């Protein structure tokens, strides 16, 4: 069965601190996709990144960076120099053929990490 | 460009009533998904359609739930009769699924907050 675990339920930091959100996944497929979504207080889900299982290169986008390690089945997300606007719930998600169907939009989500950045 | 549009944003109803949630996917997208978010179960997929055809409804909790997609630009999720445990945020999402995952990503609507009293 597929599973995504975000061990941190809540994280609280002060602005300008770096923060890392952990994500560990389980799947028996060799081809899969990993995602991070952000859910700000307004409620919508905003796509941040998708990474396929064959690409272990780390990625950086501005203050955001992602560390994918297949050996530990982890896909961690780091925010550098956090800002108040980063306060949100962050979800890690997994999609794979084992989930069935023809679409990689069938996602298994983690429980989410509530990030609060204080001024 | 308009994103995924869901209506209503908020719905309050009494137990036993029928509830219909609506979704307009992004034009050109051929896959549509209904997700439900609760504190207890997090985000879970209820059903998804590809080219208006239901592909996987294994996440639909019980027969009280039904979903339709009569055309490429409209989908409904109906609960009849509703129960207090159905209270949740229901998200609709769409994507372009070319049967290769290269470019597929989900675009979510703003959700419908359902409260069943």
CSV table of C-alpha atoms in Angstrom, one decimal:
chain,number,residue,atom,x,y,z
A,1,UNK,CA,0.0,0.0,0.0
A,2,UNK,CA,1.1,3.5,-0.6
A,3,UNK,CA,1.7,5.8,2.4
A,4,UNK,CA,3.1,9.3,3.0
A,5,UNK,CA,4.2,10.3,6.5
A,6,UNK,CA,4.8,13.8,7.6
A,7,UNK,CA,6.1,13.4,11.1
A,8,UNK,CA,5.9,17.0,12.1
A,9,UNK,CA,2.3,18.0,12.8
A,10,UNK,CA,3.2,21.6,13.6
A,11,UNK,CA,6.3,23.8,13.4
A,12,UNK,CA,6.7,27.3,14.7
A,13,UNK,CA,9.6,29.5,13.7
A,14,UNK,CA,10.6,33.1,13.8
A,15,UNK,CA,10.9,35.0,10.6
A,16,UNK,CA,14.3,34.6,8.8
A,17,UNK,CA,14.9,31.2,10.3
A,18,UNK,CA,15.4,28.2,8.0
A,19,UNK,CA,12.9,25.4,8.4
A,20,UNK,CA,12.8,21.9,7.0
A,21,UNK,CA,9.6,19.9,6.6
A,22,UNK,CA,10.1,16.1,6.5
A,23,UNK,CA,8.3,13.7,4.3
A,24,UNK,CA,8.8,9.9,4.1
A,25,UNK,CA,6.9,7.7,1.7
A,26,UNK,CA,6.2,4.1,1.0
A,27,UNK,CA,5.4,2.5,-2.3
A,28,UNK,CA,6.3,-0.8,-4.1
A,29,UNK,CA,6.4,0.9,-7.5
A,30,UNK,CA,9.7,1.8,-9.1
A,31,UNK,CA,8.1,4.7,-11.0
A,32,UNK,CA,6.3,7.3,-9.0
A,33,UNK,CA,5.9,11.0,-8.5
A,34,UNK,CA,6.3,13.1,-5.4
A,35,UNK,CA,4.7,16.4,-4.8
A,36,UNK,CA,4.5,19.2,-2.3
A,37,UNK,CA,1.4,21.4,-2.0
A,38,UNK,CA,0.8,24.5,0.1
A,39,UNK,CA,-2.5,25.3,1.7
A,40,UNK,CA,-2.5,28.9,2.9
A,41,UNK,CA,-5.2,30.2,5.3
A,42,UNK,CA,-7.5,31.0,2.4
A,43,UNK,CA,-7.9,27.2,1.9
A,44,UNK,CA,-6.9,26.5,-1.7
A,45,UNK,CA,-4.2,24.0,-2.5
A,46,UNK,CA,-1.2,25.4,-4.4
A,47,UNK,CA,1.2,23.2,-6.3
A,48,UNK,CA,4.8,23.7,-5.4
A,49,UNK,CA,6.8,20.9,-7.0
A,50,UNK,CA,6.7,17.5,-8.7
A,51,UNK,CA,9.6,15.2,-8.7
A,52,UNK,CA,9.8,11.8,-10.5
A,53,UNK,CA,11.4,8.8,-9.0
A,54,UNK,CA,14.3,8.7,-11.5
A,55,UNK,CA,15.5,12.2,-10.8
A,56,UNK,CA,17.3,12.5,-7.5
A,57,UNK,CA,18.7,15.9,-8.2
A,58,UNK,CA,17.9,18.4,-5.5
A,59,UNK,CA,16.0,21.4,-6.7
A,60,UNK,CA,16.0,25.0,-5.6
A,61,UNK,CA,13.5,27.6,-6.4
A,62,UNK,CA,14.1,30.9,-4.7
A,63,UNK,CA,13.9,30.3,-1.0
A,64,UNK,CA,12.5,26.8,-1.5
A,65,UNK,CA,14.6,23.7,-1.9
A,66,UNK,CA,13.8,20.0,-2.0
A,67,UNK,CA,16.0,17.1,-1.0
A,68,UNK,CA,15.0,13.8,-2.6
A,69,UNK,CA,16.7,10.7,-1.3
A,70,UNK,CA,15.5,7.3,-2.6
A,71,UNK,CA,17.7,5.4,-0.2
A,72,UNK,CA,15.7,6.7,2.7
A,73,UNK,CA,12.4,7.2,0.8
A,74,UNK,CA,12.4,10.8,1.8
A,75,UNK,CA,11.5,14.0,0.1
A,76,UNK,CA,12.2,16.9,2.4
A,77,UNK,CA,11.3,20.5,1.9
A,78,UNK,CA,13.4,23.4,3.2
A,79,UNK,CA,12.4,27.1,3.3
A,80,UNK,CA,15.3,29.4,3.7
A,81,UNK,CA,14.9,32.7,5.5
A,82,UNK,CA,11.3,32.0,6.3
A,83,UNK,CA,8.7,34.8,6.0
A,84,UNK,CA,5.3,35.3,7.6
A,85,UNK,CA,3.7,34.7,4.2
A,86,UNK,CA,5.1,31.2,4.3
A,87,UNK,CA,2.6,30.3,7.1
A,88,UNK,CA,0.4,27.6,5.8
A,89,UNK,CA,-0.2,23.9,5.9
A,90,UNK,CA,2.2,22.0,3.6
A,91,UNK,CA,1.3,18.6,2.2
A,92,UNK,CA,3.6,16.0,0.7
A,93,UNK,CA,1.9,13.6,-1.7
A,94,UNK,CA,2.7,10.5,-3.8
A,95,UNK,CA,1.4,9.2,-7.0
A,96,UNK,CA,2.2,5.9,-8.7
A,97,UNK,CA,0.9,3.3,-11.1
A,98,UNK,CA,0.1,1.0,-8.2
A,99,UNK,CA,-2.6,3.4,-7.3
A,100,UNK,CA,-4.3,2.3,-10.4
A,101,UNK,CA,-6.0,4.1,-13.2
A,102,UNK,CA,-4.4,6.1,-15.9
A,103,UNK,CA,-3.7,9.3,-14.1
A,104,UNK,CA,-0.9,10.5,-12.0
A,105,UNK,CA,-3.3,12.9,-10.4
A,106,UNK,CA,-4.5,10.2,-8.0
A,107,UNK,CA,-2.5,11.3,-5.0
A,108,UNK,CA,-1.9,9.9,-1.6
A,109,UNK,CA,-1.4,12.8,0.7
A,110,UNK,CA,0.4,13.0,4.0
A,111,UNK,CA,-1.4,14.5,7.0
A,112,UNK,CA,0.2,17.9,6.5
A,113,UNK,CA,2.5,20.1,8.5
A,114,UNK,CA,1.2,23.3,9.9
A,115,UNK,CA,3.9,25.9,9.6
A,116,UNK,CA,3.6,29.2,11.5
A,117,UNK,CA,6.2,31.9,10.9
A,118,UNK,CA,6.1,34.6,13.6
A,119,UNK,CA,7.3,38.1,12.8
B,1,UNK,CA,-7.3,32.2,-17.2
B,2,UNK,CA,-9.9,31.0,-14.8
B,3,UNK,CA,-8.9,28.3,-12.5
B,4,UNK,CA,-11.0,25.4,-11.3
B,5,UNK,CA,-14.3,26.9,-10.1
B,6,UNK,CA,-16.3,25.3,-7.3
B,7,UNK,CA,-19.7,26.3,-6.0
B,8,UNK,CA,-20.9,27.0,-3.4
B,9,UNK,CA,-18.0,28.1,-1.3
B,10,UNK,CA,-19.9,27.3,1.9
B,11,UNK,CA,-22.9,25.0,2.4
B,12,UNK,CA,-24.8,24.5,5.6
B,13,UNK,CA,-27.6,22.0,5.6
B,14,UNK,CA,-29.5,19.7,7.9
B,15,UNK,CA,-29.1,16.0,8.3
B,16,UNK,CA,-31.1,14.1,5.7
B,17,UNK,CA,-31.1,16.9,3.1
B,18,UNK,CA,-29.6,16.4,-0.4
B,19,UNK,CA,-26.4,18.4,-1.1
B,20,UNK,CA,-25.0,19.0,-4.5
B,21,UNK,CA,-21.5,20.4,-5.0
B,22,UNK,CA,-20.5,21.7,-8.4
B,23,UNK,CA,-17.2,22.0,-10.3
B,24,UNK,CA,-16.1,23.6,-13.5
B,25,UNK,CA,-12.6,22.3,-14.5
B,26,UNK,CA,-10.0,24.3,-16.4
B,27,UNK,CA,-10.8,24.4,-20.1
B,28,UNK,CA,-8.9,21.8,-22.0
B,29,UNK,CA,-8.3,19.6,-19.0
B,30,UNK,CA,-9.5,16.0,-19.5
B,31,UNK,CA,-9.1,14.7,-15.9
B,32,UNK,CA,-11.2,15.7,-13.0
B,33,UNK,CA,-10.9,14.7,-9.3
B,34,UNK,CA,-13.0,15.0,-6.2
B,35,UNK,CA,-11.0,15.1,-3.0
B,36,UNK,CA,-12.3,15.4,0.6
B,37,UNK,CA,-10.4,17.0,3.5
B,38,UNK,CA,-11.3,16.2,7.1
B,39,UNK,CA,-9.3,16.6,10.3
B,40,UNK,CA,-9.5,12.9,11.0
B,41,UNK,CA,-8.7,11.5,7.6
B,42,UNK,CA,-6.8,14.3,5.9
B,43,UNK,CA,-7.1,14.6,2.1
B,44,UNK,CA,-8.5,11.6,0.4
B,45,UNK,CA,-9.5,11.0,-3.2
B,46,UNK,CA,-13.2,10.2,-3.7
B,47,UNK,CA,-13.5,9.7,-7.4
B,48,UNK,CA,-11.8,10.7,-10.6
B,49,UNK,CA,-12.9,11.0,-14.2
B,50,UNK,CA,-10.9,10.8,-17.4
B,51,UNK,CA,-12.6,12.2,-20.6
B,52,UNK,CA,-15.9,12.5,-18.6
B,53,UNK,CA,-15.8,8.8,-17.7
B,54,UNK,CA,-15.5,7.7,-14.1
B,55,UNK,CA,-12.3,5.7,-13.8
B,56,UNK,CA,-11.9,5.0,-10.1
B,57,UNK,CA,-14.6,5.6,-7.5
B,58,UNK,CA,-13.1,3.3,-4.8
B,59,UNK,CA,-12.8,6.3,-2.5
B,60,UNK,CA,-16.5,7.1,-2.5
B,61,UNK,CA,-17.5,6.3,1.1
B,62,UNK,CA,-20.9,4.8,0.5
B,63,UNK,CA,-24.0,4.8,-1.8
B,64,UNK,CA,-25.1,8.1,-0.4
B,65,UNK,CA,-22.4,9.7,-2.5
B,66,UNK,CA,-22.6,10.0,-6.3
B,67,UNK,CA,-20.7,12.0,-8.9
B,68,UNK,CA,-21.4,12.8,-12.5
B,69,UNK,CA,-19.6,14.5,-15.3
B,70,UNK,CA,-22.1,15.1,-18.1
B,71,UNK,CA,-19.6,17.1,-20.2
B,72,UNK,CA,-16.0,18.3,-20.2
B,73,UNK,CA,-16.8,21.5,-18.4
B,74,UNK,CA,-19.0,20.4,-15.5
B,75,UNK,CA,-19.1,17.9,-12.7
B,76,UNK,CA,-21.3,17.4,-9.6
B,77,UNK,CA,-20.9,15.5,-6.4
B,78,UNK,CA,-24.1,14.7,-4.7
B,79,UNK,CA,-24.8,13.5,-1.2
B,80,UNK,CA,-28.2,12.1,-0.5
B,81,UNK,CA,-29.1,11.9,2.4
B,82,UNK,CA,-26.4,14.0,4.1
B,83,UNK,CA,-25.2,13.1,7.5
B,84,UNK,CA,-23.1,15.1,10.1
B,85,UNK,CA,-20.1,13.0,9.4
B,86,UNK,CA,-20.1,14.2,5.8
B,87,UNK,CA,-19.0,17.7,7.1
B,88,UNK,CA,-15.7,18.4,5.4
B,89,UNK,CA,-14.1,20.5,2.7
B,90,UNK,CA,-14.6,19.1,-0.7
B,91,UNK,CA,-12.1,19.9,-3.4
B,92,UNK,CA,-12.3,19.6,-7.1
B,93,UNK,CA,-9.2,19.4,-9.1
B,94,UNK,CA,-8.4,19.1,-12.8
B,95,UNK,CA,-5.4,18.2,-14.9
B,96,UNK,CA,-4.4,17.5,-18.5
B,97,UNK,CA,-3.6,13.8,-18.6
B,98,UNK,CA,-1.8,12.9,-21.8
B,99,UNK,CA,-1.4,9.3,-20.6
B,100,UNK,CA,2.2,10.2,-19.9
B,101,UNK,CA,2.9,11.9,-16.7
B,102,UNK,CA,5.4,14.3,-18.0
B,103,UNK,CA,3.3,17.4,-17.6
B,104,UNK,CA,0.5,16.3,-15.4
B,105,UNK,CA,-0.1,18.3,-12.3
B,106,UNK,CA,-3.3,19.0,-10.4
B,107,UNK,CA,-5.0,22.4,-10.2
B,108,UNK,CA,-7.3,22.6,-7.3
B,109,UNK,CA,-10.4,24.7,-6.8
B,110,UNK,CA,-10.9,26.7,-3.6
B,111,UNK,CA,-13.1,24.0,-2.1
B,112,UNK,CA,-16.6,23.8,-0.7
B,113,UNK,CA,-16.9,23.9,3.1
B,114,UNK,CA,-19.8,21.6,3.9
B,115,UNK,CA,-21.5,21.6,7.3
B,116,UNK,CA,-24.2,19.1,8.0
B,117,UNK,CA,-26.1,19.9,11.2
